[in-house]
Tab-separated table of C-alpha atoms and ligand atoms in Angstrom:
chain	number	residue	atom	x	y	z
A	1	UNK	CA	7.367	6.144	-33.267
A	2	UNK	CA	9.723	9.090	-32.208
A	3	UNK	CA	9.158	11.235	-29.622
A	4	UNK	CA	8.086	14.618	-32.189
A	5	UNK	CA	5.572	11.998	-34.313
A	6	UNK	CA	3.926	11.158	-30.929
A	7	UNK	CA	3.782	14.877	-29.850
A	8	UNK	CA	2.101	15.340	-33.229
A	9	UNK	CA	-0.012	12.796	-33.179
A	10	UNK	CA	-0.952	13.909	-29.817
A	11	UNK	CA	-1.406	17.217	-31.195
A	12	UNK	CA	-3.504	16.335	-33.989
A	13	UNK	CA	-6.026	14.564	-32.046
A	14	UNK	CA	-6.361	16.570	-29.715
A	15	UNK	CA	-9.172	19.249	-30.049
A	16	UNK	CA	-7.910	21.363	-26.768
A	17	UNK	CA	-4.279	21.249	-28.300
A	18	UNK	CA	-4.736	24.814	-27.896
A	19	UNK	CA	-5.040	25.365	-24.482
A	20	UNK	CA	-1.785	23.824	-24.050
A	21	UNK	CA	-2.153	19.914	-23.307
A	22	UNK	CA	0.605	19.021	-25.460
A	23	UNK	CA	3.368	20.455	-23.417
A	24	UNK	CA	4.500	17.078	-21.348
A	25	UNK	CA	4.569	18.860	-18.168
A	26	UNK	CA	1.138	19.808	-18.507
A	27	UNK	CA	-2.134	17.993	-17.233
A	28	UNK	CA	-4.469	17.006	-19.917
A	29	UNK	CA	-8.221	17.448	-19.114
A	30	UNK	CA	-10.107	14.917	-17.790
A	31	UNK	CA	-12.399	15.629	-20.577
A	32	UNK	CA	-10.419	14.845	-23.524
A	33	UNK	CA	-11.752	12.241	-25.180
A	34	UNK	CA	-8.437	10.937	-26.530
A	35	UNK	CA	-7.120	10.343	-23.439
A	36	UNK	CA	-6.914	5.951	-24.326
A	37	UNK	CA	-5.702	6.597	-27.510
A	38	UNK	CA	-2.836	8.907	-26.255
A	39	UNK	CA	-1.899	6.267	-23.293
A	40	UNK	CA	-1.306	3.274	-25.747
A	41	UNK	CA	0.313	5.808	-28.191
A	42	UNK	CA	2.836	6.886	-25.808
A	43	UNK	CA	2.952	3.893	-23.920
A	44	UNK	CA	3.578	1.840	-27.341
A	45	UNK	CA	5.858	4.527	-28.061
A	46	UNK	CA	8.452	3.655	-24.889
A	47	UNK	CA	8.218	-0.162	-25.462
A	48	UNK	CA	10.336	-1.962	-22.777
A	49	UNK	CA	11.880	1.136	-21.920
A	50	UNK	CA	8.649	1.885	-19.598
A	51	UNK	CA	7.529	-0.588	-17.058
A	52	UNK	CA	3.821	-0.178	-15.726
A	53	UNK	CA	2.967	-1.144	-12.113
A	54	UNK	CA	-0.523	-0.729	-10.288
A	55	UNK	CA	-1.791	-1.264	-6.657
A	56	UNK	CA	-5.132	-3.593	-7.062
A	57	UNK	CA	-6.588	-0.515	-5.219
A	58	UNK	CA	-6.259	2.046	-8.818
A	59	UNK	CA	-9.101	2.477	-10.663
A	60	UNK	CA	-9.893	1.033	-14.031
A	61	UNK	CA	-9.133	3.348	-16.336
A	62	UNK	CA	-5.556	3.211	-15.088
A	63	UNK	CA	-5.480	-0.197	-14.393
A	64	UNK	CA	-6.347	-1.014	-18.008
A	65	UNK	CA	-2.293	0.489	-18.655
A	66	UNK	CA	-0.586	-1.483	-16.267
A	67	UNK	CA	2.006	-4.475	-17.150
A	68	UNK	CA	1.694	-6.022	-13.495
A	69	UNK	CA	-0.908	-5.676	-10.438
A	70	UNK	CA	-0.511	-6.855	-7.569
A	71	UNK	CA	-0.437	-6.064	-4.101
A	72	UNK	CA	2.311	-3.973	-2.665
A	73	UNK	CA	4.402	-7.084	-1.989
A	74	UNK	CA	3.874	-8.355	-5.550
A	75	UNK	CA	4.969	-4.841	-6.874
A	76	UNK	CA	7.845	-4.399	-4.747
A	77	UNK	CA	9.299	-7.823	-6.220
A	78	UNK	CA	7.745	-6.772	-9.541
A	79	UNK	CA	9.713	-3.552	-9.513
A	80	UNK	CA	13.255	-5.359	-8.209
A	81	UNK	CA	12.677	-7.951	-11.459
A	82	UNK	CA	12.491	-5.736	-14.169
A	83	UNK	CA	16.438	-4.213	-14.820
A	84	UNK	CA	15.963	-3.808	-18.293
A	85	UNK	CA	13.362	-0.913	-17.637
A	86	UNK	CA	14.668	2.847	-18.097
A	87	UNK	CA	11.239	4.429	-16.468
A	88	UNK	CA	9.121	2.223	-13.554
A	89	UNK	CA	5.781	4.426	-13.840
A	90	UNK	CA	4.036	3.674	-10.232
A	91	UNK	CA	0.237	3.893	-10.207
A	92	UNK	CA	0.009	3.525	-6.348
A	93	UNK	CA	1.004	5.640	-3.554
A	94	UNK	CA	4.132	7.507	-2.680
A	95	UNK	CA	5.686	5.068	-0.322
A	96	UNK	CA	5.222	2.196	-3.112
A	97	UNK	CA	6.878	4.322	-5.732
A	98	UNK	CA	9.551	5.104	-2.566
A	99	UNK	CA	9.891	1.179	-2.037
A	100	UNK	CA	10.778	0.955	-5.914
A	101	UNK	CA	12.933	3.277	-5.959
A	102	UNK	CA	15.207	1.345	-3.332
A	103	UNK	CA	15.081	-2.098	-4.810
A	104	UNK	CA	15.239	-0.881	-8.674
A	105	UNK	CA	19.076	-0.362	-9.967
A	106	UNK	CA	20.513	3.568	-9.519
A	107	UNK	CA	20.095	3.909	-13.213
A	108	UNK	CA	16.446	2.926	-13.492
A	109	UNK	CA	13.958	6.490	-12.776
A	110	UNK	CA	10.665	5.500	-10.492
A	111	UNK	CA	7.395	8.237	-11.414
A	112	UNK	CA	5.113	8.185	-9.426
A	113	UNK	CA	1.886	10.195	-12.161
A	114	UNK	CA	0.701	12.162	-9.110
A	115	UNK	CA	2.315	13.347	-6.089
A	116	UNK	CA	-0.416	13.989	-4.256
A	117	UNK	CA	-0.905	10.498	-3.953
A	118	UNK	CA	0.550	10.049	-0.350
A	119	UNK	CA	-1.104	7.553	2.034
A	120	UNK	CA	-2.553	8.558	5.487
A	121	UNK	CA	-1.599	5.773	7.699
A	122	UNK	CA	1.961	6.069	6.458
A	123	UNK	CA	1.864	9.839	7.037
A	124	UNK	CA	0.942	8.872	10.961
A	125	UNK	CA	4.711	7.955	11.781
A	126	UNK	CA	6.639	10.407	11.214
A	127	UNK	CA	10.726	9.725	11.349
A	128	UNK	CA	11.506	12.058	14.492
A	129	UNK	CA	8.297	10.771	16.448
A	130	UNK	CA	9.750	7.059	16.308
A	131	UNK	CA	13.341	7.996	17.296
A	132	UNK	CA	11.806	9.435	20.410
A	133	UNK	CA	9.678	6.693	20.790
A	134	UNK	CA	13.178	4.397	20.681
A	135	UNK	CA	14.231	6.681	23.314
A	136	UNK	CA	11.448	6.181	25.398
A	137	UNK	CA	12.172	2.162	25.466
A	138	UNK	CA	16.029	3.075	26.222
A	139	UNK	CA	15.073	4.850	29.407
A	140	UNK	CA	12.472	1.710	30.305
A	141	UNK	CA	15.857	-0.850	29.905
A	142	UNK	CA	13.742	-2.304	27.235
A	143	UNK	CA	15.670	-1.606	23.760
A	144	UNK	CA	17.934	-4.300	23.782
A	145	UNK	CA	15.159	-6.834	23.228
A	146	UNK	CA	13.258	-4.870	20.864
A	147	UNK	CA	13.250	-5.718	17.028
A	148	UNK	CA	11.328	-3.312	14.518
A	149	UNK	CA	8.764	-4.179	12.486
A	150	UNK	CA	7.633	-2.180	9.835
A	151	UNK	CA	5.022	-2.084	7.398
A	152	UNK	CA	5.408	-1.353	3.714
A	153	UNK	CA	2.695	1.136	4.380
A	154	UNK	CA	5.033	3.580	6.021
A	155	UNK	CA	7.825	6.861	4.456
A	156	UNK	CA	11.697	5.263	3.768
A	157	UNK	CA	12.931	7.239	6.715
A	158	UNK	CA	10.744	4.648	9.174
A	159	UNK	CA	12.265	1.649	6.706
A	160	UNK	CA	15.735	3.398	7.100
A	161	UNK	CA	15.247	3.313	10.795
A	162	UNK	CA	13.816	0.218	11.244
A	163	UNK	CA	16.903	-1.063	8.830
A	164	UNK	CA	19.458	0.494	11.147
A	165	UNK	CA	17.984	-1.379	13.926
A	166	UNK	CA	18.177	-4.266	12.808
A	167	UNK	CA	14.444	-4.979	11.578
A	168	UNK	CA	12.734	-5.898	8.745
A	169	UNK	CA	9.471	-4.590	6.530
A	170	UNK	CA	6.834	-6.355	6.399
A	171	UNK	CA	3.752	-6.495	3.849
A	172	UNK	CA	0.114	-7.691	4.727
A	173	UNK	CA	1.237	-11.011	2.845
A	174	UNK	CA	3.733	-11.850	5.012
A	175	UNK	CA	3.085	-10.217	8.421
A	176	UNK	CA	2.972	-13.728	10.268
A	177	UNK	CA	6.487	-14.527	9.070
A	178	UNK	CA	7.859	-11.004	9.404
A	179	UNK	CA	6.671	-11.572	13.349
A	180	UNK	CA	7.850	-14.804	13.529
A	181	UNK	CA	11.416	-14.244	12.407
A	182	UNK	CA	11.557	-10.548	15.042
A	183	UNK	CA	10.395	-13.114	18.069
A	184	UNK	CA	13.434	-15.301	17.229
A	185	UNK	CA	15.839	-12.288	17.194
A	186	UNK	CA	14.089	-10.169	20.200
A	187	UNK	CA	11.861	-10.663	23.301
A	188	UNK	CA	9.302	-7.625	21.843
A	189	UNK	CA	8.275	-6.189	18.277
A	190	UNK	CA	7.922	-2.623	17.930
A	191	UNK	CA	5.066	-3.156	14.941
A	192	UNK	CA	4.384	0.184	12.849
A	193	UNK	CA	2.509	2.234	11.750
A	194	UNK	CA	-0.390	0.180	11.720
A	195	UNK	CA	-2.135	-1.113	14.623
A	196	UNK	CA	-4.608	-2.966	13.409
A	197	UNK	CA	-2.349	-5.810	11.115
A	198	UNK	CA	0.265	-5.660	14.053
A	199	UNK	CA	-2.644	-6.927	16.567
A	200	UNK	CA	-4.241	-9.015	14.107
A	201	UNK	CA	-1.429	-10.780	13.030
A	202	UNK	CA	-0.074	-11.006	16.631
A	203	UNK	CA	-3.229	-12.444	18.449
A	204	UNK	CA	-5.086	-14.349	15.666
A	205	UNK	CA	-2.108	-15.972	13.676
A	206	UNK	CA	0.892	-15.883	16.518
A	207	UNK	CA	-1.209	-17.056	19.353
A	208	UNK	CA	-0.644	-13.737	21.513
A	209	UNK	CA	-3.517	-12.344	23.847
A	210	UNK	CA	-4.612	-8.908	23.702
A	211	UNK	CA	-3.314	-8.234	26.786
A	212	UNK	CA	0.615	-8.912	25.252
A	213	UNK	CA	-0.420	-5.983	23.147
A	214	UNK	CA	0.202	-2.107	24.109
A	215	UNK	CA	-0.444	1.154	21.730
A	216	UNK	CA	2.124	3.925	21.934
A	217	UNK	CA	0.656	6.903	21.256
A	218	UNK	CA	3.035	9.087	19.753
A	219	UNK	CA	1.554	12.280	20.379
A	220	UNK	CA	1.456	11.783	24.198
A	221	UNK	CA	4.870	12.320	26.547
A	222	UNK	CA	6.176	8.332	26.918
A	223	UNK	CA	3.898	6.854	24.141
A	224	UNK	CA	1.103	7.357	26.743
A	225	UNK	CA	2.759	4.332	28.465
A	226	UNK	CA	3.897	3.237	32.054
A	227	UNK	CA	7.554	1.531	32.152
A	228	UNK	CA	5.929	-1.458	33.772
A	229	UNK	CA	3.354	-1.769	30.714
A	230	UNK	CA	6.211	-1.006	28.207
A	231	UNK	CA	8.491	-4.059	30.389
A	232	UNK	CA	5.505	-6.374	30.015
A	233	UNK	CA	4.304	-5.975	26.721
A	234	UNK	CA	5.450	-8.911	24.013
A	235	UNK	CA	4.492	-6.169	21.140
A	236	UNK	CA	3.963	-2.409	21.051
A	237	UNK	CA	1.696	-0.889	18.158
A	238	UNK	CA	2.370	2.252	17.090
A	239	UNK	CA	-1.365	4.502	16.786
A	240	UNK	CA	-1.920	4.282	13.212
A	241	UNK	CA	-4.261	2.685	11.056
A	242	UNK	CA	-5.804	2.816	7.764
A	243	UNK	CA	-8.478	5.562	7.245
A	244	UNK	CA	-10.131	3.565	4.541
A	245	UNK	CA	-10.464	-0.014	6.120
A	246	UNK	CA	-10.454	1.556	10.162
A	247	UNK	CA	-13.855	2.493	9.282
A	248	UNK	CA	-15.136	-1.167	8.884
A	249	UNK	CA	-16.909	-2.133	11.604
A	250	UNK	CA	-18.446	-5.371	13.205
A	251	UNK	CA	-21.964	-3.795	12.667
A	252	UNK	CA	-20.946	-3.783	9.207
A	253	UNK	CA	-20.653	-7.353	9.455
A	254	UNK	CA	-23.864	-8.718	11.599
A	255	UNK	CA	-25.822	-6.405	9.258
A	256	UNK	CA	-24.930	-7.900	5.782
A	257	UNK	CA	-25.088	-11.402	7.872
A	258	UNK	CA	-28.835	-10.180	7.836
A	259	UNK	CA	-29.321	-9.120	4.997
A	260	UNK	CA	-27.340	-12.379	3.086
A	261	UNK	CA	-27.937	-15.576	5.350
A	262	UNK	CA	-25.009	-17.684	3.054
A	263	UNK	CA	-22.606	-14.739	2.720
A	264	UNK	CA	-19.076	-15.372	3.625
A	265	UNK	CA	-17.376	-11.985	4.663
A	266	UNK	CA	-13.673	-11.760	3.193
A	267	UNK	CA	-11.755	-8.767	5.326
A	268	UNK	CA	-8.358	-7.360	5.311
A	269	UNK	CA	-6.092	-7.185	8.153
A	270	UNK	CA	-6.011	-3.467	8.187
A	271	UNK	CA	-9.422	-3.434	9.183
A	272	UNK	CA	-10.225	-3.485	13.211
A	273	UNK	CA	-9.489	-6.490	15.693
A	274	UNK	CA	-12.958	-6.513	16.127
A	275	UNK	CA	-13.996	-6.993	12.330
A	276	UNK	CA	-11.419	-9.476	11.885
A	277	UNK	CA	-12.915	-11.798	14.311
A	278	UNK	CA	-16.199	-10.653	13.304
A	279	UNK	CA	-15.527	-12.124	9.778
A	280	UNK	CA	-15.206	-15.561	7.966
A	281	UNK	CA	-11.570	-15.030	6.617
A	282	UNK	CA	-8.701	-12.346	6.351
A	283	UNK	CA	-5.947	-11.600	4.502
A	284	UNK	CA	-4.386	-9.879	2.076
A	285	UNK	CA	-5.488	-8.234	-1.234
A	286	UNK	CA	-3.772	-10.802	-3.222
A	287	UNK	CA	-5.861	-13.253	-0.660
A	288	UNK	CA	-8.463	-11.880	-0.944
A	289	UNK	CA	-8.487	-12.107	-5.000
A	290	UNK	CA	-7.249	-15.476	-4.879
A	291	UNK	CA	-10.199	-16.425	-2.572
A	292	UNK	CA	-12.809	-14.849	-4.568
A	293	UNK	CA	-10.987	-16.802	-7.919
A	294	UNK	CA	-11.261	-20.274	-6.040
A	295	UNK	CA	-14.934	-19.854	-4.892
A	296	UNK	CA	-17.756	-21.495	-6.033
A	297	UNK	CA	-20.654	-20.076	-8.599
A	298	UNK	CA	-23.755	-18.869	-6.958
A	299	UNK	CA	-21.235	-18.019	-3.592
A	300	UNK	CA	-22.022	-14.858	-1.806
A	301	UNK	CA	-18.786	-12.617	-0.276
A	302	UNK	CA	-18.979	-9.381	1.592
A	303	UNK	CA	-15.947	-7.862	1.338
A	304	UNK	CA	-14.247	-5.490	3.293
A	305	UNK	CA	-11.337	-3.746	1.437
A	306	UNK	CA	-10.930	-0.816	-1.407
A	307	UNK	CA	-14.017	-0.121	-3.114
A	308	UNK	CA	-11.961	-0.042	-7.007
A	309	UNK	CA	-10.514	-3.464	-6.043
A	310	UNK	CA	-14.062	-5.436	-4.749
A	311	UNK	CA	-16.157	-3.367	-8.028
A	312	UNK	CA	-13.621	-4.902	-9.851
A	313	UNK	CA	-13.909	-8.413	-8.558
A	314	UNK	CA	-17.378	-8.285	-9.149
A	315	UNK	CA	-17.475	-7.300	-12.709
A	316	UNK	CA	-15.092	-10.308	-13.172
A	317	UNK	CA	-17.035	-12.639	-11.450
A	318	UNK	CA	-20.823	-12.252	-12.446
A	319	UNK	CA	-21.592	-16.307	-11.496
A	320	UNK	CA	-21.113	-15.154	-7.678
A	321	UNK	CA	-22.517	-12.550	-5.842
A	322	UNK	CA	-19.709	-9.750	-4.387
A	323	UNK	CA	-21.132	-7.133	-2.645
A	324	UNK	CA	-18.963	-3.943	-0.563
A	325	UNK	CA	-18.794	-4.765	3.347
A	326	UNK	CA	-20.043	-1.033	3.825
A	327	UNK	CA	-21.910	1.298	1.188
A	328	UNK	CA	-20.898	4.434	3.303
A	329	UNK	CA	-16.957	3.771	2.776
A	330	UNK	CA	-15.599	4.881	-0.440
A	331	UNK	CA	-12.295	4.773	-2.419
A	332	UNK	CA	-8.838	5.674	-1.025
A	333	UNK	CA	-8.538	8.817	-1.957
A	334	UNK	CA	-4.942	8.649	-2.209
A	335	UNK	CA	-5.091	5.726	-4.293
A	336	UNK	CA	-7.789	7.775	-6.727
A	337	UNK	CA	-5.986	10.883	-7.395
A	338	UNK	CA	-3.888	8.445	-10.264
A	339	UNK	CA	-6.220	8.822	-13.201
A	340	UNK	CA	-5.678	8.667	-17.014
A	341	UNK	CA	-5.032	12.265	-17.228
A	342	UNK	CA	-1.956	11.912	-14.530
A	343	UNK	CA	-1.341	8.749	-16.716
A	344	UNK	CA	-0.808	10.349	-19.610
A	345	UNK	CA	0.898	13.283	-18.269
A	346	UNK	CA	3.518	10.847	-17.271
A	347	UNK	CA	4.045	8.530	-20.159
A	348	UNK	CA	3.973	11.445	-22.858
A	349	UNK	CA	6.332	13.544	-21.010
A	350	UNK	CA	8.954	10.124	-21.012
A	351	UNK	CA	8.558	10.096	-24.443
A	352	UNK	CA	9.305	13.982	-24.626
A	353	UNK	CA	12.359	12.822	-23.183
A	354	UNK	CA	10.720	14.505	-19.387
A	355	UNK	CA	10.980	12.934	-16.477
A	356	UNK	CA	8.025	14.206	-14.527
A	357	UNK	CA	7.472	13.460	-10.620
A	358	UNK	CA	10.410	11.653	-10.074
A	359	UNK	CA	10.704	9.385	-6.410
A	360	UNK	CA	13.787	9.844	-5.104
A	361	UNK	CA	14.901	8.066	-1.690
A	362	UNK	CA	18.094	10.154	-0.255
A	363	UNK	CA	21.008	7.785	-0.826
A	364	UNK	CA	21.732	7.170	3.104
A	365	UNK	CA	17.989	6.376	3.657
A	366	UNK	CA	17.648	3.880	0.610
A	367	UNK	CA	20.648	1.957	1.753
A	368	UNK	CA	18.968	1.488	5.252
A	369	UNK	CA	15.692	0.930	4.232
A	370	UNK	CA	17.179	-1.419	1.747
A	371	UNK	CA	18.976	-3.523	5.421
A	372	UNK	CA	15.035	-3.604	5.883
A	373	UNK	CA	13.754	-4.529	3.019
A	374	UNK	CA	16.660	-7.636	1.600
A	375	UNK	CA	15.236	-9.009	5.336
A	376	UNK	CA	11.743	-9.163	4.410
A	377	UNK	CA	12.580	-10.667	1.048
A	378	UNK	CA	14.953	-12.988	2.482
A	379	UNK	CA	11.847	-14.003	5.024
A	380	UNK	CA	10.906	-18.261	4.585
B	401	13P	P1	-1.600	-4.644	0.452
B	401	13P	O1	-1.361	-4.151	-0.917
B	401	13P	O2	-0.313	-5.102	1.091
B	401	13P	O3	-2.694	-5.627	0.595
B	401	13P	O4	-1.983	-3.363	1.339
B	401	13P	C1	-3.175	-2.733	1.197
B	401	13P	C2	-3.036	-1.284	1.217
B	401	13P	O5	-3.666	-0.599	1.971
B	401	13P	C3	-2.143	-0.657	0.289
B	401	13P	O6	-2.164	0.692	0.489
B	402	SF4	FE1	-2.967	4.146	2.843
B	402	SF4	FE2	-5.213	2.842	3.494
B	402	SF4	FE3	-5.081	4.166	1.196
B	402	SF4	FE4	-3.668	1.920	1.557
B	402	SF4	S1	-5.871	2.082	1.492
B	402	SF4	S2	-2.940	3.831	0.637
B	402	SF4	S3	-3.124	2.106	3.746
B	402	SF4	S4	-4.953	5.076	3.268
């Protein structure tokens, strides 16, 4: 179908045609009740020109378009493996669609539907905040023996930095191995932005105490740190964390021990220290699906991670019982503010020949972030 027939179509269908919907830089309303048919029509209407990725975290009605899920490991690799793709449409959140942008080739475009869709715990490192925080361990003597680990959860400026400093990225799949390889090259990670995985990953799956661990606060003079502590700590966290999964807590967990004797609670590692011990088992969201897969019928998980992801495990898995960790923590936001109108938006406007929200990583920046990231990938 050409790009006119599928504005037509579009047009046709479409009873608020009218008000506008069919130029491709507009928003459709949420209301239209074409909104499938014109996803598949556009989407059929790219082919393998269009290449659909989406975070296990997006709801359904976008999930239902994408060619991969995955995790944002998974969709980082995803991304890299798919040349032949003109457009790389990213239902996730802006550093994802950043991420893709560095590992897909200079002729491939990365959308990301909404650009609101930004994530809070990357937003809590900001690129000026951790060059002064470098400075801070240059005055203590300490930068020498400091390697940089960052999480994929964080803006291409931190991955540039990290990349210039010789460190790598790391996901919530391969966080033990990302530490690992930093304590053969240096005597101390610098683990950001998130706290939580850096500790977690550090104390329960490295062997660490807690005590090895320090927070540098960025928004107090010297991290909020003594020199000594700085000299003695084996790995600084950075003060960030997730705002969806930081709100687990291990009240959360002895109460739906009460309520569900059997239960076996299933957490991610962005969730608290406190949590993670707390709970039967932790990892990541491709774990944490894989888990739930290999379980038993008539098994009962609490799980503590994104609210689309665990509804969604549920529906697929009526022979076990899958309940939320926490009924007052909701959806990512972020995540959320993809939906089928954004969707569509996107795909129709590529067929319109439109390129709408666009990720683009400044060339200097994706080459350094790219040091960071060919090191993670490269990881055992
Ligand atoms: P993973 O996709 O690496 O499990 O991370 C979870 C997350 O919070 C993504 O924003
Ligand atoms: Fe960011 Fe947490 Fe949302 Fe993931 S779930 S995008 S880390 S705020």
């Amino acid at each position: 179908m050409t790009s006119s027939a599928l504005l037509l179509l579009g047009r046709g269908s479409d009873p608020t045609s009218e008000r506008g919907v069919d130029c491709p830089g507009d928003l459709p309303p949420a209301s239209d009740p074409n909104l499938v048919a014109r996803a598949q029509a556009a989407k059929a209407a790219l082919g393998d020109r269009v290449f659909v990725l989406g975070h296990h975290y997006q709801r359904d009605e976008v999930i239902q378009f994408a060619d991969v899920t995955g995790d944002s490991f998974k969709l980082a690799k995803d991304a890299a493996a798919r040349p032949e793709a003109e457009y790389i449409v990213f239902c996730g959140v802006h550093f994802m669609a950043e991420s893709a942008d560095i590992l897909t080739a200079a002729s491939q475009q990365v959308i990301l539907p909404d650009l609101a869709a930004g994530c809070s715990m990357a937003d809590m490192a900001n690129h000026q905040q951790v060059i002064e925080a470098w400075d801070v361990f240059v005055e203590a003597g300490i930068a020498d023996g400091v390697v940089s680990v960052t999480y994929m959860n964080s803006t291409a400026a931190i991955k540039a930095f990290t990349g210039e400093h010789g460190g790598t990225v790391c996901t919530s799949s391969n966080a033990e191995r990302a530490l690992n390889w930093a304590f053969e090259q240096g005597e101390k990670v610098f683990f950001l932005p998130d706290q939580h995985l850096g500790r977690n990953t550090a104390v329960l799956q490295l062997g660490l105490s807690l005590d090895d661990c320090v927070v540098y606060n960025p928004h107090k003079p010297g991290g909020g740190l003594t020199t000594e502590q700085l000299r003695a700590a084996k790995m600084i966290l950075w003060r960030g964390h997730c705002s969806v999964h930081g709100r687990f807590t291990a009240e959360n967990v002895a109460a739906i021990r009460e309520q569900i004797p059997d239960v076996n609670v299933l957490v991610h590692p962005e969730c608290q220290h406190e949590v993670v011990l707390a709970a039967d088992l932790v990892g990541s969201t491709e774990y944490i699906i894989k888990t739930i897969e290999a379980a038993p019928a008539g098994s009962a998980w609490a799980v503590g991670t994104e609210l689309n992801l665990v509804r969604r495990l549920a529906d697929a898995h009526p022979d076990k019982r899958i309940v939320f960790l926490e009924k007052t923590v909701c959806y990512c936001s972020t995540m959320n503010r993809i939906d089928l109108p954004h969707l569509v938006r996107s795909l129709e406007a590529l067929v319109a020949g439109q390129v709408v929200n666009q990720i683009v990583v400044d060339p200097t920046v994706a080459a350094n972030a790219r040091l960071a990231l060919d090191r993670m990938l490269a990881l055992p």
